[in-house]
Tab-separated table of C-alpha atoms in Angstrom:
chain	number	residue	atom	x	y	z
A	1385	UNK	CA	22.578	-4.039	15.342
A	1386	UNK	CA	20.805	-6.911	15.443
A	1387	UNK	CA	20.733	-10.117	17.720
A	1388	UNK	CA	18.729	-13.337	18.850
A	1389	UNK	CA	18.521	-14.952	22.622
A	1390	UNK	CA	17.183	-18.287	23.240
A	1391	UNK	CA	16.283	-17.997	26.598
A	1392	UNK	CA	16.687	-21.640	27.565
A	1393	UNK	CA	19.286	-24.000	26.135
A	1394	UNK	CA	17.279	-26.956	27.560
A	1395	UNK	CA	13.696	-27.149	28.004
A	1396	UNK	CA	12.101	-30.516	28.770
A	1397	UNK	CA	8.779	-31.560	29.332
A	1398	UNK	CA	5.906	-34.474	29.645
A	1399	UNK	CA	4.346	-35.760	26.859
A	1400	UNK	CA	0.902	-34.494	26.403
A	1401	UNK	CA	2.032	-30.866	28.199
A	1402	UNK	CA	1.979	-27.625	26.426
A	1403	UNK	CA	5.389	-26.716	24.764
A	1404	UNK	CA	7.487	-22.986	25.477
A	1405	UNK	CA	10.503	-21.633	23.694
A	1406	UNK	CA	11.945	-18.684	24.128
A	1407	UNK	CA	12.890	-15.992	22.144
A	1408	UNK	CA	14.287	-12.271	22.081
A	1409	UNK	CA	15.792	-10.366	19.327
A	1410	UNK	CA	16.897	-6.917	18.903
A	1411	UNK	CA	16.584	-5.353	15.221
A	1412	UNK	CA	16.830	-1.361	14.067
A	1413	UNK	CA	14.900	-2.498	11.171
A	1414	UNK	CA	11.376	-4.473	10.883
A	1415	UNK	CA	13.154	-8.121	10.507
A	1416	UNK	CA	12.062	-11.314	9.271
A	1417	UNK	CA	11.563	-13.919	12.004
A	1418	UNK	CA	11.840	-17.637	11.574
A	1419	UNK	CA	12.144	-20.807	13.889
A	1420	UNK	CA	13.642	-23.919	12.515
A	1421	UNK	CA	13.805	-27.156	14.182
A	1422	UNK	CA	17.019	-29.681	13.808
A	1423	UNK	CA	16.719	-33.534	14.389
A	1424	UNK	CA	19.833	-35.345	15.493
A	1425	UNK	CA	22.469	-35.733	12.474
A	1426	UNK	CA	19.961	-33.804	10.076
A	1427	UNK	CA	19.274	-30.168	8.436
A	1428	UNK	CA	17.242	-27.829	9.386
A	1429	UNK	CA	13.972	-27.743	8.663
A	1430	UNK	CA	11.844	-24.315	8.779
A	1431	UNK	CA	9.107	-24.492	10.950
A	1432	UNK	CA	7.594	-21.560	10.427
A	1433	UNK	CA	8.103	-17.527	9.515
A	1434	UNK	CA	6.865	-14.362	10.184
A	1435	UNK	CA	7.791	-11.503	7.870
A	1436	UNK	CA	4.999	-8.372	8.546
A	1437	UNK	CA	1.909	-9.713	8.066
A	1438	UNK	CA	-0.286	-11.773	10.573
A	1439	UNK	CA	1.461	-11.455	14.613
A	1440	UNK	CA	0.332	-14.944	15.124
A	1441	UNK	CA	1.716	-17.648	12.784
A	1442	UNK	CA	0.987	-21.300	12.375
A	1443	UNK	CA	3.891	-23.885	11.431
A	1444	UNK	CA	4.102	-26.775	10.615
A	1445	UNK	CA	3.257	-30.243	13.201
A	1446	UNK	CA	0.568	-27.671	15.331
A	1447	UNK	CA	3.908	-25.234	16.102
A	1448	UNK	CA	2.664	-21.841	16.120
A	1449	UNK	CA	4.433	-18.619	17.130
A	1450	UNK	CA	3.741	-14.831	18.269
A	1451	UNK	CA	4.938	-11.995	17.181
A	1452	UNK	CA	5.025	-9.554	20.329
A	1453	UNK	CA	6.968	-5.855	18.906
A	1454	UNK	CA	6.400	-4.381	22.355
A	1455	UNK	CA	8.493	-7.653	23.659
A	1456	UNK	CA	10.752	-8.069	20.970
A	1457	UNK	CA	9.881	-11.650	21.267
A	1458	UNK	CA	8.907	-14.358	19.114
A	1459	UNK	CA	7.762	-17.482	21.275
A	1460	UNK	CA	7.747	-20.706	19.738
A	1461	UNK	CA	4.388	-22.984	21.373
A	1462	UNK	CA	3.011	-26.319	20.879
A	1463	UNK	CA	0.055	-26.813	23.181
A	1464	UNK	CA	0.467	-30.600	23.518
A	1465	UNK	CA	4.018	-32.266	23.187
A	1466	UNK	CA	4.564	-35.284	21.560
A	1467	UNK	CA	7.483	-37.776	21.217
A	1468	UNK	CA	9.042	-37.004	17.750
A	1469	UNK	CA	9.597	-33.256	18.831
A	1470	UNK	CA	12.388	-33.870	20.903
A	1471	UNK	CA	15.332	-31.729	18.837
A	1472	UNK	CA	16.710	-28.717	18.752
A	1473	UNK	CA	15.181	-25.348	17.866
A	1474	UNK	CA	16.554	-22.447	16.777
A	1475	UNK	CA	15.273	-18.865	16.375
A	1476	UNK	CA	16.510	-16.605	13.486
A	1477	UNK	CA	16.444	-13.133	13.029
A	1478	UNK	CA	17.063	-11.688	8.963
A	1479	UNK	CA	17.134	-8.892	6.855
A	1480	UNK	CA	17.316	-9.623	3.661
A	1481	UNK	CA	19.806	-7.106	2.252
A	1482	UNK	CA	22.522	-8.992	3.525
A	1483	UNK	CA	24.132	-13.125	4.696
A	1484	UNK	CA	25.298	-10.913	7.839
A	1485	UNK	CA	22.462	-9.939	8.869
A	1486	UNK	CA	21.071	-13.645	9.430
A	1487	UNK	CA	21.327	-14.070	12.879
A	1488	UNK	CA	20.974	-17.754	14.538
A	1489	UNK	CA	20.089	-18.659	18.145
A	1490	UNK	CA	22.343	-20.675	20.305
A	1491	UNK	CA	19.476	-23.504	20.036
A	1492	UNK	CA	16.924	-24.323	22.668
A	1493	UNK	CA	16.875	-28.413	23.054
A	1494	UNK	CA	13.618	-29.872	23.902
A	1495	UNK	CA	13.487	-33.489	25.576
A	1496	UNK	CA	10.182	-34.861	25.485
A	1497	UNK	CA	9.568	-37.400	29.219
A	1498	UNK	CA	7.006	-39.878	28.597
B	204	UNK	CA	8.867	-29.416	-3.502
B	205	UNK	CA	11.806	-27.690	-2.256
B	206	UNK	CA	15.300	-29.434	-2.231
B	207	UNK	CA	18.955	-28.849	-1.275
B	208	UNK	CA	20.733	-31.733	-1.449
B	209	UNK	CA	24.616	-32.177	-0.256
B	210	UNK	CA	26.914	-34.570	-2.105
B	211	UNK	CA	27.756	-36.838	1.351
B	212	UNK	CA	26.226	-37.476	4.709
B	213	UNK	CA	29.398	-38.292	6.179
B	214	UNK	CA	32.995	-37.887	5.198
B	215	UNK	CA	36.815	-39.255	6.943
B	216	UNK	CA	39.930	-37.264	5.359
B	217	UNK	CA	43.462	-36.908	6.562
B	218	UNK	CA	45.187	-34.118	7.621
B	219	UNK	CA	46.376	-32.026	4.559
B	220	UNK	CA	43.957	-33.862	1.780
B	221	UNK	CA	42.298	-31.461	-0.525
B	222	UNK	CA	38.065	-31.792	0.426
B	223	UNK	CA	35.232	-30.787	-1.872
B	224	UNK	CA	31.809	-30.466	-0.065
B	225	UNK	CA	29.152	-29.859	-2.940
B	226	UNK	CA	25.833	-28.772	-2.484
B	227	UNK	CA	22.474	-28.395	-5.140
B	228	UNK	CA	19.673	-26.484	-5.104
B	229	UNK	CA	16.526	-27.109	-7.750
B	230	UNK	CA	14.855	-24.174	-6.584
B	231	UNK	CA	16.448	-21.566	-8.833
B	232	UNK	CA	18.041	-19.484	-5.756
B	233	UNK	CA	20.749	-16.577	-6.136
B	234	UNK	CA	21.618	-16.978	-2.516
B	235	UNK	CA	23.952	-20.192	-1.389
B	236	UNK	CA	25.469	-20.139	2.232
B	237	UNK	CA	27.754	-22.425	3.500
B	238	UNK	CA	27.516	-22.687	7.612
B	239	UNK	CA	29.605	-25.009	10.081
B	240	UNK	CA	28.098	-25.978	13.218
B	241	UNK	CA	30.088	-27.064	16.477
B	242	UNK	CA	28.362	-27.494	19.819
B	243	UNK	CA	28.211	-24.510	22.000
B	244	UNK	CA	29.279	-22.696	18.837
B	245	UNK	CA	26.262	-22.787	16.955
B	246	UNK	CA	25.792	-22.097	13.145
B	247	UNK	CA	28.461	-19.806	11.741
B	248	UNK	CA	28.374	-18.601	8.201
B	249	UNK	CA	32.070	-19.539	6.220
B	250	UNK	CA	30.592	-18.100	3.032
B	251	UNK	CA	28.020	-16.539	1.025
B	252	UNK	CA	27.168	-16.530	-2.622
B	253	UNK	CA	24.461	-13.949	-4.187
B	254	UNK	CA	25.114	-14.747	-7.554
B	255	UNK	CA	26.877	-17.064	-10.276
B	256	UNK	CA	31.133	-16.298	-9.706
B	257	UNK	CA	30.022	-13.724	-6.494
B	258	UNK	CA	30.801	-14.786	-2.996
B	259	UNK	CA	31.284	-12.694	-0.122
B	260	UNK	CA	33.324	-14.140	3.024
B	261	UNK	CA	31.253	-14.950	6.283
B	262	UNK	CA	32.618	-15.125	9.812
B	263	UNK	CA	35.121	-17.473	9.427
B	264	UNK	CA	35.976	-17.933	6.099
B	265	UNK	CA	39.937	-18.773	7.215
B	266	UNK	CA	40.822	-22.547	5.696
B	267	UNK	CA	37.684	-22.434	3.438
B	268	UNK	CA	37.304	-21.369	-0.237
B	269	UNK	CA	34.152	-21.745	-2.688
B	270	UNK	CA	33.106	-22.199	-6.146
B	271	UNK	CA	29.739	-20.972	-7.896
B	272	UNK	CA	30.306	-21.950	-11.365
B	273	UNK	CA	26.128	-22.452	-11.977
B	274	UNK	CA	23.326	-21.064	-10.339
B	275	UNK	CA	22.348	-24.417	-8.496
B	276	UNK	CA	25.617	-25.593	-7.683
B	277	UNK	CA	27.643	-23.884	-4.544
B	278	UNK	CA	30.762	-26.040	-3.218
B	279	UNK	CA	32.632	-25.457	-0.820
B	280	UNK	CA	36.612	-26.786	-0.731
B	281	UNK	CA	39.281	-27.288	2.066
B	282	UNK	CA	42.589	-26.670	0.356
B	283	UNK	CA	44.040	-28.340	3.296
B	284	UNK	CA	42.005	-30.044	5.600
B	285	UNK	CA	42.712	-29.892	9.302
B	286	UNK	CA	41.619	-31.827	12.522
B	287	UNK	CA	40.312	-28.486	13.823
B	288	UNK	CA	38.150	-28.485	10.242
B	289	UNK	CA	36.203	-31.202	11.452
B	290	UNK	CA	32.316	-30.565	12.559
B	291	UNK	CA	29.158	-30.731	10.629
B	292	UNK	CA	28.375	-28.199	7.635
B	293	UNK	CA	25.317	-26.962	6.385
B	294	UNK	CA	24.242	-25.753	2.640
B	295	UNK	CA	21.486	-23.413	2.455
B	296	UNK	CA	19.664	-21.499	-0.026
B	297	UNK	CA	17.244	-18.269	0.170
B	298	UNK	CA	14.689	-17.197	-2.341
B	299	UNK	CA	12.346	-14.651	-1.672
B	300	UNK	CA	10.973	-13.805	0.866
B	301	UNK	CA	13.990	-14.633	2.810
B	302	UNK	CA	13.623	-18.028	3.992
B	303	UNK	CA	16.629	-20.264	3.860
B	304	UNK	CA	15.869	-23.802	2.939
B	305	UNK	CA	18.535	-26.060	4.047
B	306	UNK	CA	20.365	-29.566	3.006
B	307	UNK	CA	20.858	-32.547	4.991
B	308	UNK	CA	24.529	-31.611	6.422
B	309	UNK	CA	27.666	-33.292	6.097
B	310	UNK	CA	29.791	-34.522	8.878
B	311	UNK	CA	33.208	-34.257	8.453
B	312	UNK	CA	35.782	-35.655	10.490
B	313	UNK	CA	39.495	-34.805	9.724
B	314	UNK	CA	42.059	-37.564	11.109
């Protein structure tokens, strides 16, 4: 079976300080990881994916992420914070055989202090 | 550049009114979801589509059907809208390899 945890529903931190989500899954199969990142009243927008090649990916606005298998963890970092990523972030864990096997956080919200 | 674009940002009905929720993709995607999101409830899939005329129910598909009648087009209807029917829902699509790209979301609030 498969499942995500977001370790943290709320993470806030300075701007200028490095960012930290959180995040575990379980999977019986090799999945396909992605974090997405939600803006108040908007869509989601993917941030970046990792589906079996390179453990370390790069996203989008200097987001990067690490696969760890021996963790089953998928971290979501920013080493310097800024303003405009306050939102929420989710983690998502997918196989692609099936819509039920897209699993979705419960959403880690970041508040940037200035 | 990708888009998924839903027919309203923000929509009032009444208890009982029929609702139509449309969504477009231009990407050329098999896969359409349909997800409402409540807080503390996070995303929860009401339907899938993998094809033209398929769908296959999600998690709470109760209240909710759907039309795929092209490949772009997935809407999603409330025979009879209820105040416990109102939250924000999100169209997706998924090409290959797996990533959902998803629209701007329509708030819905049932009076």
């Amino acid at each position: 079976a498969q499942s995500v945890t977001q370790l943290d529903s709320h993470v806030s931190v300075s701007e200028g300080t490095p960012v930290l989500l959180r995040c575990n899954y379980s999977s019986s199969y090799s999945p396909s990881l992605f974090w997405y990142v939600q803006h108040p009243n908007k869509g989601l927008q993917l941030l970046l994916k990792y589906t079996s090649a390179a453990t370390l990916v790069k996203g989008i606005n200097g987001f990067e992420a690490e696969f760890k298998k021996s963790e089953t963890s998928f971290h979501l970092t920013k080493p310097s914070a800024h303003m405009s990523d306050a939102a929420e972030y989710f983690c998502v864990v997918s196989m692609y055989s099936s819509a039920s096997k897209i699993i979705f956080g419960s959403g880690t919200r970041l508040s940037i202090r200035p | 550049d990708v888009k998924v674009t839903q027919s309203s940002r923000y929509l009032v009905k009444r208890t009982g009114e029929k609702v139509f929720l449309e969504c477009v993709q231009d990407m050329d995607h098999e896969n359409m979801f349909w997800y409402r999101q409540d807080p503390g409830l996070g995303l929860r899939l009401i339907y899938f589509s993998y094809d033209v005329k398929m769908k296959e129910k999600g998690d709470i598909p109760e209240g909710y059907s759907v039309s795929r009648e092209k490949k772009e087009r997935f809407s999603l209807i409330l025979e009879s809208a209820s105040t416990n029917q109102t939250s924000m829902y999100l169209c997706a699509s998924r090409g290959v390899p797996e990533t959902q790209y998803f629209g701007p979301g329509t708030r819905l609030l049932v009076l």
